[in-house]
PDB file of C-alpha atoms in Angstrom:
ATOM      1  CA  MET A1394     -19.248  -8.939 -16.178  1.00 47.00           C
ATOM      2  CA  ALA A1395     -18.111  -7.210 -12.990  1.00 53.00           C
ATOM      3  CA  ARG A1396     -18.408  -9.180  -9.782  1.00 58.00           C
ATOM      4  CA  GLU A1397     -20.470  -7.763  -6.963  1.00 66.00           C
ATOM      5  CA  LYS A1398     -18.373  -6.878  -3.948  1.00 72.00           C
ATOM      6  CA  LYS A1399     -18.986  -8.748  -0.732  1.00 81.00           C
ATOM      7  CA  PHE A1400     -18.575  -6.710   2.427  1.00 89.00           C
ATOM      8  CA  ASN A1401     -18.231  -8.207   5.902  1.00 90.00           C
ATOM      9  CA  THR A1402     -20.029  -5.310   7.602  1.00 92.00           C
ATOM     10  CA  PRO A1403     -22.182  -2.390   6.444  1.00 93.00           C
ATOM     11  CA  CYS A1404     -19.491   0.030   7.695  1.00 94.00           C
ATOM     12  CA  GLN A1405     -16.828  -1.661   5.567  1.00 93.00           C
ATOM     13  CA  GLY A1406     -19.106  -1.182   2.541  1.00 92.00           C
ATOM     14  CA  ALA A1407     -19.760   2.466   3.393  1.00 93.00           C
ATOM     15  CA  VAL A1408     -16.046   3.219   3.867  1.00 94.00           C
ATOM     16  CA  TYR A1409     -15.250   1.443   0.587  1.00 93.00           C
ATOM     17  CA  VAL A1410     -17.787   3.633  -1.253  1.00 92.00           C
ATOM     18  CA  GLN A1411     -16.347   6.751   0.397  1.00 95.00           C
ATOM     19  CA  VAL A1412     -12.746   5.831  -0.534  1.00 94.00           C
ATOM     20  CA  LYS A1413     -13.815   5.075  -4.130  1.00 92.00           C
ATOM     21  CA  SER A1414     -15.592   8.435  -4.315  1.00 93.00           C
ATOM     22  CA  PHE A1415     -12.507  10.303  -3.028  1.00 94.00           C
ATOM     23  CA  LEU A1416     -10.209   8.460  -5.449  1.00 92.00           C
ATOM     24  CA  ASP A1417     -12.522   9.009  -8.425  1.00 91.00           C
ATOM     25  CA  GLU A1418     -12.576  12.719  -7.641  1.00 91.00           C
ATOM     26  CA  LEU A1419      -8.966  13.334  -6.605  1.00 86.00           C
ATOM     27  CA  VAL A1420      -6.699  10.762  -8.299  1.00 85.00           C
ATOM     28  CA  ASP A1421      -6.113  10.630 -12.050  1.00 83.00           C
ATOM     29  CA  GLU A1422      -5.722   6.879 -12.362  1.00 86.00           C
ATOM     30  CA  HIS A1423      -6.403   3.969 -10.018  1.00 85.00           C
ATOM     31  CA  PHE A1424      -7.363   0.310 -10.314  1.00 85.00           C
ATOM     32  CA  ASP A1425     -10.276  -1.093  -8.338  1.00 84.00           C
ATOM     33  CA  ASP A1426      -9.754  -4.789  -7.442  1.00 79.00           C
ATOM     34  CA  ALA A1427     -12.938  -6.542  -8.554  1.00 59.00           C
ATOM     35  CA  GLU A1428     -12.959  -9.194  -5.813  1.00 71.00           C
ATOM     36  CA  HIS A1429     -11.591  -7.393  -2.765  1.00 75.00           C
ATOM     37  CA  CYS A1430     -11.939  -4.059  -1.021  1.00 79.00           C
ATOM     38  CA  ASP A1431      -8.666  -2.873  -2.558  1.00 90.00           C
ATOM     39  CA  PHE A1432      -7.520  -0.087  -4.832  1.00 93.00           C
ATOM     40  CA  TYR A1433      -4.123   0.222  -6.520  1.00 92.00           C
ATOM     41  CA  LEU A1434      -2.278   3.206  -7.940  1.00 90.00           C
ATOM     42  CA  LYS A1435       1.299   3.971  -8.902  1.00 83.00           C
ATOM     43  CA  TYR A1436       3.461   6.807  -7.703  1.00 81.00           C
ATOM     44  CA  GLY A1437       7.026   7.248  -8.924  1.00 77.00           C
ATOM     45  CA  SER A1438       8.737   3.889  -8.565  1.00 76.00           C
ATOM     46  CA  THR A1439       6.232   2.446  -6.101  1.00 81.00           C
ATOM     47  CA  VAL A1440       2.798   0.828  -6.218  1.00 86.00           C
ATOM     48  CA  VAL A1441       0.305   1.729  -3.503  1.00 93.00           C
ATOM     49  CA  GLU A1442      -2.565  -0.434  -2.308  1.00 94.00           C
ATOM     50  CA  ILE A1443      -5.499   0.909  -0.309  1.00 96.00           C
ATOM     51  CA  SER A1444      -7.412  -1.804   1.510  1.00 95.00           C
ATOM     52  CA  ILE A1445     -10.495  -1.577   3.692  1.00 95.00           C
ATOM     53  CA  GLU A1446     -10.968  -4.176   6.423  1.00 93.00           C
ATOM     54  CA  PRO A1447     -13.792  -4.373   8.970  1.00 94.00           C
ATOM     55  CA  TYR A1448     -13.004  -3.294  12.519  1.00 95.00           C
ATOM     56  CA  ASN A1449     -15.572  -4.420  15.044  1.00 91.00           C
ATOM     57  CA  ASP A1450     -19.124  -3.986  13.747  1.00 87.00           C
ATOM     58  CA  ASP A1451     -19.143  -0.213  13.447  1.00 94.00           C
ATOM     59  CA  ASP A1452     -15.850   0.823  11.825  1.00 96.00           C
ATOM     60  CA  ALA A1453     -13.301  -0.134   9.194  1.00 96.00           C
ATOM     61  CA  ILE A1454      -9.536   0.148   8.939  1.00 97.00           C
ATOM     62  CA  VAL A1455      -8.155   1.896   5.882  1.00 97.00           C
ATOM     63  CA  GLU A1456      -4.630   0.678   5.204  1.00 97.00           C
ATOM     64  CA  VAL A1457      -2.447   2.509   2.693  1.00 97.00           C
ATOM     65  CA  LEU A1458       0.433   0.190   1.820  1.00 97.00           C
ATOM     66  CA  ALA A1459       3.323   0.687  -0.585  1.00 95.00           C
ATOM     67  CA  PHE A1460       5.084  -2.222  -2.245  1.00 92.00           C
ATOM     68  CA  CYS A1461       8.495  -0.686  -1.604  1.00 93.00           C
ATOM     69  CA  VAL A1462      11.113  -3.329  -2.528  1.00 94.00           C
ATOM     70  CA  GLN A1463      10.696  -6.960  -3.516  1.00 93.00           C
ATOM     71  CA  GLY A1464      13.289  -9.701  -3.532  1.00 94.00           C
ATOM     72  CA  VAL A1465      15.576  -7.981  -1.017  1.00 94.00           C
ATOM     73  CA  ASP A1466      18.254  -9.776   0.998  1.00 90.00           C
ATOM     74  CA  PRO A1467      16.662  -9.806   4.497  1.00 92.00           C
ATOM     75  CA  SER A1468      19.823  -9.166   6.522  1.00 94.00           C
ATOM     76  CA  ALA A1469      20.116  -8.086  10.146  1.00 96.00           C
ATOM     77  CA  GLU A1470      21.569  -4.796   8.861  1.00 97.00           C
ATOM     78  CA  LEU A1471      18.457  -4.131   6.746  1.00 97.00           C
ATOM     79  CA  MET A1472      16.149  -4.933   9.665  1.00 96.00           C
ATOM     80  CA  ARG A1473      18.100  -2.561  11.924  1.00 97.00           C
ATOM     81  CA  GLU A1474      17.964   0.210   9.298  1.00 97.00           C
ATOM     82  CA  LEU A1475      14.186  -0.222   8.866  1.00 97.00           C
ATOM     83  CA  LEU A1476      13.642  -0.084  12.636  1.00 97.00           C
ATOM     84  CA  GLU A1477      15.746   3.091  12.852  1.00 97.00           C
ATOM     85  CA  LEU A1478      13.719   4.659  10.030  1.00 96.00           C
ATOM     86  CA  ASN A1479      10.495   3.697  11.832  1.00 97.00           C
ATOM     87  CA  SER A1480      11.672   5.655  14.877  1.00 96.00           C
ATOM     88  CA  GLU A1481      12.403   8.736  12.733  1.00 96.00           C
ATOM     89  CA  ILE A1482       9.446   8.878  10.339  1.00 94.00           C
ATOM     90  CA  PRO A1483       6.401  10.268  12.160  1.00 90.00           C
ATOM     91  CA  LEU A1484       3.621   8.613  10.153  1.00 92.00           C
ATOM     92  CA  GLY A1485       3.594   4.986   9.018  1.00 96.00           C
ATOM     93  CA  ALA A1486       6.111   2.171   9.304  1.00 97.00           C
ATOM     94  CA  PHE A1487       8.312  -0.115   7.260  1.00 98.00           C
ATOM     95  CA  SER A1488       7.853  -3.869   7.496  1.00 97.00           C
ATOM     96  CA  LEU A1489       9.806  -6.800   6.150  1.00 96.00           C
ATOM     97  CA  VAL A1490       7.794  -9.852   5.119  1.00 95.00           C
ATOM     98  CA  GLY A1491       9.972 -12.625   3.716  1.00 94.00           C
ATOM     99  CA  ASN A1492      12.041 -10.917   1.030  1.00 94.00           C
ATOM    100  CA  ASP A1493       9.740  -7.925   0.571  1.00 95.00           C
ATOM    101  CA  VAL A1494       9.821  -4.472   2.181  1.00 96.00           C
ATOM    102  CA  PHE A1495       6.527  -2.611   2.614  1.00 97.00           C
ATOM    103  CA  TYR A1496       5.696   0.823   3.970  1.00 97.00           C
ATOM    104  CA  SER A1497       2.223   1.420   5.365  1.00 97.00           C
ATOM    105  CA  HIS A1498      -0.066   3.633   7.391  1.00 97.00           C
ATOM    106  CA  SER A1499      -3.504   2.699   8.762  1.00 97.00           C
ATOM    107  CA  PHE A1500      -6.375   4.666  10.246  1.00 97.00           C
ATOM    108  CA  LEU A1501     -10.027   4.213  11.161  1.00 96.00           C
ATOM    109  CA  GLY A1502     -12.310   5.050   8.261  1.00 95.00           C
ATOM    110  CA  ARG A1503     -15.820   5.592   9.609  1.00 94.00           C
ATOM    111  CA  VAL A1504     -15.338   9.362   9.971  1.00 94.00           C
ATOM    112  CA  MET A1505     -12.624   9.744   7.335  1.00 95.00           C
ATOM    113  CA  GLN A1506     -12.282  13.003   5.437  1.00 94.00           C
ATOM    114  CA  ALA A1507     -10.817  13.295   1.931  1.00 93.00           C
ATOM    115  CA  ASP A1508      -7.785  15.217   3.190  1.00 94.00           C
ATOM    116  CA  GLN A1509      -6.988  12.413   5.659  1.00 95.00           C
ATOM    117  CA  LEU A1510      -6.935   9.819   2.870  1.00 95.00           C
ATOM    118  CA  ILE A1511      -4.889  12.058   0.556  1.00 92.00           C
ATOM    119  CA  ALA A1512      -2.398  12.892   3.333  1.00 94.00           C
ATOM    120  CA  SER A1513      -1.904   9.194   4.062  1.00 96.00           C
ATOM    121  CA  LEU A1514      -1.542   8.381   0.350  1.00 94.00           C
ATOM    122  CA  GLU A1515       0.963  11.176  -0.200  1.00 93.00           C
ATOM    123  CA  ASN A1516       2.997  10.223   2.859  1.00 95.00           C
ATOM    124  CA  VAL A1517       3.140   6.493   2.104  1.00 96.00           C
ATOM    125  CA  ALA A1518       3.890   6.979  -1.588  1.00 92.00           C
ATOM    126  CA  THR A1519       6.502   9.687  -0.986  1.00 93.00           C
ATOM    127  CA  VAL A1520       8.355   7.806   1.756  1.00 95.00           C
ATOM    128  CA  SER A1521       8.351   4.558  -0.231  1.00 94.00           C
ATOM    129  CA  ASP A1522       9.472   6.342  -3.396  1.00 91.00           C
ATOM    130  CA  GLU A1523      12.227   8.114  -1.443  1.00 92.00           C
ATOM    131  CA  TYR A1524      13.667   4.974   0.157  1.00 95.00           C
ATOM    132  CA  ASP A1525      13.008   2.143  -2.339  1.00 93.00           C
ATOM    133  CA  GLU A1526      15.989   2.855  -4.605  1.00 92.00           C
ATOM    134  CA  ARG A1527      18.292   3.374  -1.593  1.00 94.00           C
ATOM    135  CA  ILE A1528      17.258  -0.022  -0.228  1.00 96.00           C
ATOM    136  CA  VAL A1529      17.739  -1.707  -3.625  1.00 95.00           C
ATOM    137  CA  GLU A1530      21.189  -0.148  -4.025  1.00 95.00           C
ATOM    138  CA  LYS A1531      22.336  -1.355  -0.619  1.00 95.00           C
ATOM    139  CA  HIS A1532      20.403  -4.618  -0.113  1.00 95.00           C
ATOM    140  CA  GLY A1533      19.340  -5.792  -3.579  1.00 94.00           C
ATOM    141  CA  GLY A1534      15.866  -6.536  -4.874  1.00 94.00           C
ATOM    142  CA  GLU A1535      13.643  -4.515  -7.189  1.00 92.00           C
ATOM    143  CA  THR A1536      11.320  -1.557  -6.788  1.00 90.00           C
ATOM    144  CA  ALA A1537       7.640  -2.258  -7.357  1.00 82.00           C
ATOM    145  CA  ILE A1538       7.703  -0.581 -10.772  1.00 79.00           C
ATOM    146  CA  GLU A1539      10.781  -2.596 -11.805  1.00 78.00           C
ATOM    147  CA  ARG A1540       8.934  -5.754 -10.743  1.00 73.00           C
ATOM    148  CA  LEU A1541       5.879  -4.810 -12.790  1.00 69.00           C
ATOM    149  CA  ARG A1542       8.008  -3.987 -15.816  1.00 70.00           C
ATOM    150  CA  SER A1543       9.797  -7.315 -15.572  1.00 69.00           C
ATOM    151  CA  PHE A1544       6.395  -9.041 -15.491  1.00 61.00           C
ATOM    152  CA  SER A1545       6.274  -8.904 -19.272  1.00 48.00           C
ATOM    153  CA  ARG A1546       9.602 -10.754 -19.381  1.00 55.00           C
ATOM    154  CA  ARG A1547       8.867 -13.222 -16.544  1.00 50.00           C
ATOM    155  CA  THR A1548       5.877 -14.803 -14.899  1.00 46.00           C
ATOM    156  CA  THR A1549       6.534 -13.184 -11.498  1.00 42.00           C
ATOM    157  CA  VAL A1550       3.937 -10.768 -10.136  1.00 46.00           C
ATOM    158  CA  VAL A1551       3.859  -8.293  -7.272  1.00 49.00           C
ATOM    159  CA  SER A1552       3.898 -10.249  -4.021  1.00 48.00           C
ATOM    160  CA  PRO A1553       0.663 -10.365  -2.051  1.00 51.00           C
ATOM    161  CA  ARG A1554       0.342  -7.822   0.715  1.00 52.00           C
ATOM    162  CA  PRO A1555       1.215  -8.982   4.231  1.00 54.00           C
ATOM    163  CA  ASN A1556      -1.562 -10.146   6.540  1.00 49.00           C
TER     164      ASN A1556
END
């Protein structure tokens, strides 16, 4: 039995429904998290999460986040490289949380159009897919897809998204 979603604000619920509608229409395969306002899909060697969080009473933030690399060695060199990439890439940003590298882009969702969501998805997935293997080669860790594949051999799962 599917659980009923709990929304913090009516706008969060409306944006969630809109995102689900766009994904159902435009994306071949996605997973809808039954307990949260999250969707997951894979692209190349990365996994992308779309989350919807309330923003004030009358809007919601849509965050498109890629699980880029997990289990990386968080060196000063890696942090410098990620900051340099953030200054060069016009949309979105890398972050390092513990031993995991993420790439994300956020925008307000109340007046979102389908092309805005798709552009954000394409950008986040493409950038993450472009850089994840480079980061693994130089700093260790695993891509999100490698981590999911190793799930069947281990009990490790994809790390939770940063808060």
